[in-house]
Coordinates of C-alpha atoms in Angstrom, one line a residue:
X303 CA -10.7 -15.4 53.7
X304 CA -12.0 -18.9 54.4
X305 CA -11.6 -19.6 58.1
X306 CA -12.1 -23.8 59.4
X307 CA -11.5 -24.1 63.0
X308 CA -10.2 -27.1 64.3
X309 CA -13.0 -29.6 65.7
X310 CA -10.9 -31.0 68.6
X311 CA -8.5 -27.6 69.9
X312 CA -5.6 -28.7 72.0
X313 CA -5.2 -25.6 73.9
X314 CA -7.3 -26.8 76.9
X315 CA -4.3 -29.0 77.8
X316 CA -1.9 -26.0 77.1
X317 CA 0.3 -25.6 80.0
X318 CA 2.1 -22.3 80.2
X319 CA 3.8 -22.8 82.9
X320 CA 5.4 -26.2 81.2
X321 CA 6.0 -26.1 77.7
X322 CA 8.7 -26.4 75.1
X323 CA 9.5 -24.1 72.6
X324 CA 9.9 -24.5 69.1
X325 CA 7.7 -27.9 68.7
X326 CA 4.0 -26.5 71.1
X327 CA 2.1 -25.3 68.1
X328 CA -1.1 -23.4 68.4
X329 CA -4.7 -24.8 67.4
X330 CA -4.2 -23.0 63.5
X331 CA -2.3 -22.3 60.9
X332 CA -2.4 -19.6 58.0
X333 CA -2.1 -20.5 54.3
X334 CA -2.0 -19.0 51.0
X335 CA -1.0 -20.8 47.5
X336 CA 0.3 -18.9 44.5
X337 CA -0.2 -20.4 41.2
X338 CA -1.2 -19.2 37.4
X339 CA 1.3 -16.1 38.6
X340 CA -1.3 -14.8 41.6
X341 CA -2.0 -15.5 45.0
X342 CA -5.1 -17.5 45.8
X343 CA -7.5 -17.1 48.3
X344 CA -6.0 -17.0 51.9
X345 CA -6.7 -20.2 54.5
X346 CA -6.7 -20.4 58.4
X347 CA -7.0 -24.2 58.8
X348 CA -6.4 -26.1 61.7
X349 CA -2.6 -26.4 62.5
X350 CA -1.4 -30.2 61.0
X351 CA 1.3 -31.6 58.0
X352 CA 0.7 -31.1 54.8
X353 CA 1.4 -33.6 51.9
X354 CA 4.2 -32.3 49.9
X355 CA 6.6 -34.7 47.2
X356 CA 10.2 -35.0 47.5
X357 CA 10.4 -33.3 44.2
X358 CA 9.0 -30.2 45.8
X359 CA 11.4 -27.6 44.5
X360 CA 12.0 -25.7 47.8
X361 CA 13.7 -28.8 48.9
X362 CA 15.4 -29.8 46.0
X363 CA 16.8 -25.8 45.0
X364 CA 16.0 -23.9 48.4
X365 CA 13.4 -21.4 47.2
X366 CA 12.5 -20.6 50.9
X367 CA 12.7 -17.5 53.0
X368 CA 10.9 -16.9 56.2
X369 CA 10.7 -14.2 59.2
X370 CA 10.7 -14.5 62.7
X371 CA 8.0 -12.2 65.4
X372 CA 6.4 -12.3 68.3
X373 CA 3.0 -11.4 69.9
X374 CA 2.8 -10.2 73.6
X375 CA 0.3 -10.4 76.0
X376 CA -0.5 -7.5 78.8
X377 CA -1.5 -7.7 82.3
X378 CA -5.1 -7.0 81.0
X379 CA -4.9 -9.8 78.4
X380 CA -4.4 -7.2 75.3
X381 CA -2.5 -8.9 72.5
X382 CA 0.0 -7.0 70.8
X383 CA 2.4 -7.1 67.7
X384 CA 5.8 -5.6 67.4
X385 CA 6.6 -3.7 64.1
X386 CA 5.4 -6.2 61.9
X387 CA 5.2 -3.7 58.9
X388 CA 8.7 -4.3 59.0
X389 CA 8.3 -8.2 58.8
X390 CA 6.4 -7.7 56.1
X391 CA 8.7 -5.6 53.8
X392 CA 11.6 -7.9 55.0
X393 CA 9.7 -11.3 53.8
X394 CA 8.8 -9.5 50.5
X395 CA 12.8 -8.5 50.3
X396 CA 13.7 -11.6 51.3
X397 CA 11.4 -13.6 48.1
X398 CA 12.3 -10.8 45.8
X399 CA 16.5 -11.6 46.4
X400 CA 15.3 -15.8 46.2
X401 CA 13.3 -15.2 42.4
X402 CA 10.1 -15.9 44.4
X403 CA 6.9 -13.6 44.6
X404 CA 6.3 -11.0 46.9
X405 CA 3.8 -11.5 49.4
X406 CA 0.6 -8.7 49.1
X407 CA 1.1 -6.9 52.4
X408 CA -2.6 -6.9 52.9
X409 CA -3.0 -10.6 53.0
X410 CA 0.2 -11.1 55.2
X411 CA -0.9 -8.4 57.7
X412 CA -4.9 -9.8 57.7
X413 CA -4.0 -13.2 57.9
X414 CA -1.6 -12.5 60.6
X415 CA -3.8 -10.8 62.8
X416 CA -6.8 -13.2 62.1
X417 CA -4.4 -16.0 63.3
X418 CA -3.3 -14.1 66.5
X419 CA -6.9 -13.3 67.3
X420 CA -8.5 -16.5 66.9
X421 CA -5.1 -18.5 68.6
X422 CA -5.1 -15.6 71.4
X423 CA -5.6 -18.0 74.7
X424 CA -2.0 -19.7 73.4
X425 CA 0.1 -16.8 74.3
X426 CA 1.4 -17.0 77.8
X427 CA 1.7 -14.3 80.4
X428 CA 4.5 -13.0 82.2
X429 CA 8.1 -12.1 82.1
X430 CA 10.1 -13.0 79.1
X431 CA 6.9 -15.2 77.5
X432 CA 5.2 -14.9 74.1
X433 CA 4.0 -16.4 70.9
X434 CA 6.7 -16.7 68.5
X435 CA 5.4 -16.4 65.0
X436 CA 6.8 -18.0 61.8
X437 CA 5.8 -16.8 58.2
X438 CA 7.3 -18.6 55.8
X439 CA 7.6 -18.9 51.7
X440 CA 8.6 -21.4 49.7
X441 CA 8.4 -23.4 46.1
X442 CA 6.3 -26.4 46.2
X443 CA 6.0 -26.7 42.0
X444 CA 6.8 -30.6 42.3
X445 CA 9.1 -30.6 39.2
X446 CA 12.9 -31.6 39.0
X447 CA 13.9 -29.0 36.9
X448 CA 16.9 -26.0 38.3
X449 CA 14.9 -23.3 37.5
X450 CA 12.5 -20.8 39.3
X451 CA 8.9 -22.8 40.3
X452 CA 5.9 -21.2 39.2
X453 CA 4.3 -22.4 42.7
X454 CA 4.6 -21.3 45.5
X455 CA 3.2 -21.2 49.8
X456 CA 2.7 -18.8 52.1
X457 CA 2.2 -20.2 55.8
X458 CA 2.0 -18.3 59.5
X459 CA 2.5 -21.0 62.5
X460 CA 3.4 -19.7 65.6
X461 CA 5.0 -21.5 69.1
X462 CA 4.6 -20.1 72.5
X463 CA 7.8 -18.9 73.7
X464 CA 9.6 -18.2 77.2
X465 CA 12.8 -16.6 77.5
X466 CA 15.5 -18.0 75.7
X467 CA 19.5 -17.9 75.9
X468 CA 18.4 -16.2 79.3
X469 CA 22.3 -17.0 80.9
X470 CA 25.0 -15.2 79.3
X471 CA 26.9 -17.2 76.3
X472 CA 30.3 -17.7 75.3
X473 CA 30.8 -17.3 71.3
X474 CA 33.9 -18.0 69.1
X475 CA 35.1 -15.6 66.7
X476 CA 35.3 -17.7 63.3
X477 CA 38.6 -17.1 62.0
X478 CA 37.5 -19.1 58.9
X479 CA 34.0 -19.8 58.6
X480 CA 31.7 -16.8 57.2
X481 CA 28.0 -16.6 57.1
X482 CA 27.6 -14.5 54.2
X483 CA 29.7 -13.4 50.9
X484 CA 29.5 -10.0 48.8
X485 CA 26.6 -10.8 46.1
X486 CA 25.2 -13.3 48.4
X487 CA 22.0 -14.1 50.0
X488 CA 23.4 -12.7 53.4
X489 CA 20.8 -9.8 53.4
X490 CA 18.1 -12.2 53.0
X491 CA 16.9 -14.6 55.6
X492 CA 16.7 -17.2 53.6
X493 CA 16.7 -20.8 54.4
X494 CA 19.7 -22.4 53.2
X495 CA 21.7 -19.6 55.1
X496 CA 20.9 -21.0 58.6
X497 CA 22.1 -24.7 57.0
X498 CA 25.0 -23.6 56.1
X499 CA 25.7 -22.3 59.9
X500 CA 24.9 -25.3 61.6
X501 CA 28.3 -27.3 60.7
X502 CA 30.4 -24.6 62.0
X503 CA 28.3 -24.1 65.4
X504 CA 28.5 -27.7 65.6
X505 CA 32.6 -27.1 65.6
X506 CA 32.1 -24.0 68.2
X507 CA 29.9 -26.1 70.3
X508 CA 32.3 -29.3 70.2
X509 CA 35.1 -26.5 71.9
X510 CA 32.7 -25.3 74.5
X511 CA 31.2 -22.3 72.9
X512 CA 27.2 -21.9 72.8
X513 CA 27.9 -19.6 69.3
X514 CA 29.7 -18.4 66.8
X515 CA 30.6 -14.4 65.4
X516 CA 30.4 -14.6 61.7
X517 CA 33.9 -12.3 60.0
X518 CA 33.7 -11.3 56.5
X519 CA 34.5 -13.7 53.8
X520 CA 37.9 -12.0 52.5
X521 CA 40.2 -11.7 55.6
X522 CA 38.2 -12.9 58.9
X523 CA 38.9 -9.2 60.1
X524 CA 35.5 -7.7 60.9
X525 CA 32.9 -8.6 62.7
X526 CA 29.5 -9.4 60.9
X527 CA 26.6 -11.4 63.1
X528 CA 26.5 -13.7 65.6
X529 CA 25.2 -17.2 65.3
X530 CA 21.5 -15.8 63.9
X531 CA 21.7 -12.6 65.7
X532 CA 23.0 -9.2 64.8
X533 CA 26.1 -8.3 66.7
X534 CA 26.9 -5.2 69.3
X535 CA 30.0 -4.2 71.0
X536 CA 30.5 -1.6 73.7
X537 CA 33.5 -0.1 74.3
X538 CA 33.9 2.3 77.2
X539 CA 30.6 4.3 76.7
X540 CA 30.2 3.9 72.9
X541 CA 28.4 1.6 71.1
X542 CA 29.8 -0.2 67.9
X543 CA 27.7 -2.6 65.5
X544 CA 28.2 -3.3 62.0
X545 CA 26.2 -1.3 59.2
X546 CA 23.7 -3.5 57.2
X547 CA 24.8 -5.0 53.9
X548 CA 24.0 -7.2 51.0
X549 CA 25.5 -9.8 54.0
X550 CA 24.2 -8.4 56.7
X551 CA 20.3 -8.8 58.2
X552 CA 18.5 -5.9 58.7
X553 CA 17.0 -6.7 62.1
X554 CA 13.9 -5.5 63.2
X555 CA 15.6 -5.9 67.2
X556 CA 18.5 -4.5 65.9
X557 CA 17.0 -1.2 64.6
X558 CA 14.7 -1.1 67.8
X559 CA 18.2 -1.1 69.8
X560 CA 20.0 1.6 67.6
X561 CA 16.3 4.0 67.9
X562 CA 16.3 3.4 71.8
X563 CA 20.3 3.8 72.0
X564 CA 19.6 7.3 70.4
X565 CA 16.8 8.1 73.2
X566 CA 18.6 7.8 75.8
X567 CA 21.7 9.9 74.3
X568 CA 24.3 6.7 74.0
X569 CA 26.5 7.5 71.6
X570 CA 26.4 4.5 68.7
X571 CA 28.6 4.2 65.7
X572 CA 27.4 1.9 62.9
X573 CA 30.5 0.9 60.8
X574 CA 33.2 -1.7 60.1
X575 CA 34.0 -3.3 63.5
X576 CA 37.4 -4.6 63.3
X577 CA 38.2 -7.4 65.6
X578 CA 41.6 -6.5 66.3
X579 CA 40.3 -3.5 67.8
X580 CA 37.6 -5.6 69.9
X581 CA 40.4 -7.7 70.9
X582 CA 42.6 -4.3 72.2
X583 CA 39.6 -3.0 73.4
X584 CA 39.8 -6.0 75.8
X585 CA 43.7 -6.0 76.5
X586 CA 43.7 -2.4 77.7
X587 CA 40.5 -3.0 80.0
X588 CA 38.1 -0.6 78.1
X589 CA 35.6 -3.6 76.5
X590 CA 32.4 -3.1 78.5
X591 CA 30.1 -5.5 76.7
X592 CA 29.5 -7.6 73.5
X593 CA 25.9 -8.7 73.2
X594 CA 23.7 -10.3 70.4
X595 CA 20.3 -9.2 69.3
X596 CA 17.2 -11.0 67.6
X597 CA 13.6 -11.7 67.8
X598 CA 13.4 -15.1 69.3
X599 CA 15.8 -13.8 72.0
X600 CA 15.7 -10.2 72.2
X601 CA 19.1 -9.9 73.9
X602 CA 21.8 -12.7 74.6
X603 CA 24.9 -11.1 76.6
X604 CA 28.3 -12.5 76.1
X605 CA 30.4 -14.0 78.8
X606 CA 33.4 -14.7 76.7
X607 CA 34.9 -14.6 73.4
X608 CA 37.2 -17.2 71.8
X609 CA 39.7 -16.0 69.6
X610 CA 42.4 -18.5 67.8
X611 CA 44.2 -19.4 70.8
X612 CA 43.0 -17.1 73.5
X613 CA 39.4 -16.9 75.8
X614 CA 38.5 -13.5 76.5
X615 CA 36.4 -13.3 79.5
X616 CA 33.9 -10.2 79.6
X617 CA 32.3 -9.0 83.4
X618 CA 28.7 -9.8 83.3
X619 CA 27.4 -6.6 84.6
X620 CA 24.3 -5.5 86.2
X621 CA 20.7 -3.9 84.6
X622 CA 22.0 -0.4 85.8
X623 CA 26.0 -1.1 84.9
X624 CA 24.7 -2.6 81.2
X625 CA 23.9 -1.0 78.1
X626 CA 22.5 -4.4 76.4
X627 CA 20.3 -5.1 79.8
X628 CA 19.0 -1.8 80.2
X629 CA 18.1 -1.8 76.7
X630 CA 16.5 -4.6 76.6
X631 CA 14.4 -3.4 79.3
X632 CA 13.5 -0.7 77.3
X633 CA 12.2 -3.0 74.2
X634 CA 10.5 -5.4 76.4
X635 CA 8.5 -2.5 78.3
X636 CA 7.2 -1.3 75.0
X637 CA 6.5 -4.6 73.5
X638 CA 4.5 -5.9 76.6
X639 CA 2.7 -2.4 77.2
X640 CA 4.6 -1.5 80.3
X641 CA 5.8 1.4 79.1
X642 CA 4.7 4.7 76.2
X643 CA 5.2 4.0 73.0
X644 CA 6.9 6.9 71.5
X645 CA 7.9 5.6 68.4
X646 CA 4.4 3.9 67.0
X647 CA 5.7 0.5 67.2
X648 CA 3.1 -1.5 69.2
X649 CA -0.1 -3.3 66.9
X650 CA -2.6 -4.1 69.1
X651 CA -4.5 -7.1 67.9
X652 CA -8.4 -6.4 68.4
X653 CA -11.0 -8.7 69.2
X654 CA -13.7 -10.3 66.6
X655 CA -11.3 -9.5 63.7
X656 CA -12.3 -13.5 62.5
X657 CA -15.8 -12.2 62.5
X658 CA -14.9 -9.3 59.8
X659 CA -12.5 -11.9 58.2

């Protein structure tokens, strides 16, 4: 692995008390090209653009996928990674659905850790903070030509992040809008899939709403994700979320939720969840909770649900009343080393690795 470190690091002016997520970008940035149909040899160079054309032909026919992580730190400054095996098979799923090649999982996992060791002093400390990590594939054969590109790049950037969507949301139940069709790309997280959301959020966030709950494509009738999180209902003391498809994410949070629901002896059922029965559910007083679950915000909780012509309001409960909250308690403590890691999920991320790099 070649490793250039950046001559004039900005993360003595890092503030992680004031920040903003989503455009702070740590000192580097991983990168891998693909070309004469193998991977090259793997890149951490400092963090900056990189010249592209406009006939790239990511932009021009949407070969992209990416995947979203984090890294935590502990009290005692230990980094740590979060099931990123599982980002790693998802990114390779993800390329595989999108024509594009799969990523060696050696090269993804050593030039995510190299990153995350040398970048270390950019992840804040403390309750709900992190470093977001993005890897990301896509074409960059500069060719106009609707076809699959025979060049491709791999890339790792990362943002800190603090606790996001941290108030509960109100989301509107599309009743015409769907995020994914049957022998779509809906499995995938593809780029052009979080385009194509925007314009209906847009209309949801024009009524009041913060989000939106994808239905299926045919009849509106069940519900599939939320906004770009998977979706979870409670009604009295069971737990309902819809079972993973060739529409629906497979979400590393999402699983984490389901394992941890199974621990501590909730009852979950992963099937269709009708929204006529979410809607009774909340006529005859036995709707508990819906809640939304992702990387970048581990758990949003729903204050209200818009449906055609009605608002459903939902009682924001407390951490002991909640299943979402407690839950999320439960992930957090594992991911930031508060609490045993039964299942083997936790990566620490040693020290020195760029000296063995």
């Amino acid at each position: 692995m070649i490793i250039q470190k950046s001559t004039s690091p900005r993360i003595s002016s890092f503030d992680p008390e004031n920040f903003s997520f989503g455009d702070t970008f740590i000192d580097h940035m991983f990168i891998c090209e693909y070309d004469n149909e193998k991977w090259g040899e793997p890149r951490i160079v400092p963090y900056g653009p990189i010249g592209f054309s406009p006939a790239m032909m990511g932009v021009n026919y949407g070969q992209a996928c990416f995947e979203g992580m984090k890294a935590y730190k502990d009290e005692n400054d230990d980094v740590f990674l979060f099931r990123p095996e599982k980002n790693a098979k998802r990114i390779n799923k993800s390329a595989s659905r999108l024509a594009m090649p799969e990523v060696p999982e050696e090269i993804f996992m050593k030039g995510l850790q190299t990153l995350i060791d040398l970048d270390r002093d950019w992840i804040p400390k403390g309750e709900g903070m992190s470093l977001y990590i993005r890897p990301v594939i896509f074409a960059t054969e500069e060719v106009l030509k609707a076809r699959i590109s025979n060049k491709y790049m791999f890339a790792i950037v990362a943002t800190p992040a603090k606790s996001y969507y941290s108030a509960p949301v109100s989301v509107k139940i599309s009743d015409h809008y769907s995020r994914a069709a049957n022998g779509g790309v809906g499995s995938a997280k593809a780029a052009g899939n979080y385009a194509a959301s925007f314009y209906p959020t847009k209309l949801a966030n024009d009524e009041g709403f913060d989000q939106v709950i994808w239905t299926d494509d045919t009849a509106h009738e069940y519900f599939e994700e939320s906004g770009t999180m998977n979706v979870f209902v409670r009604i009295n003391d069971t737990i309902y979320t819809p079972k993973t498809s060739e529409k629906i994410l497979d979400g590393v949070t999402r699983d984490s939720f389901l394992k941890l629901a199974d621990k501590k002896g909730i009852k979950v059922i992963v099937g269709d969840v009708k929204v006529k029965d979410v809607v009774e559910a909340f006529d005859n007083g036995t709707l508990k909770e819906v809640w939304g679950v992702g990387t970048a915000v581990v758990t949003s909780v729903f204050k209200a649900l818009g449906y055609q012509d009605r608002l459903l309001n939902l009682p924001i409960l407390s951490e002991t009343e909640s299943f979402a909250l407690s839950l999320k308690k439960d992930l957090t403590d594992i991911q930031t080393n508060k609490a045993e890691d039964t299942f083997g999920w936790r990566m620490k991320v040693e020290k020195n690795i760029l000296e063995e790099a």
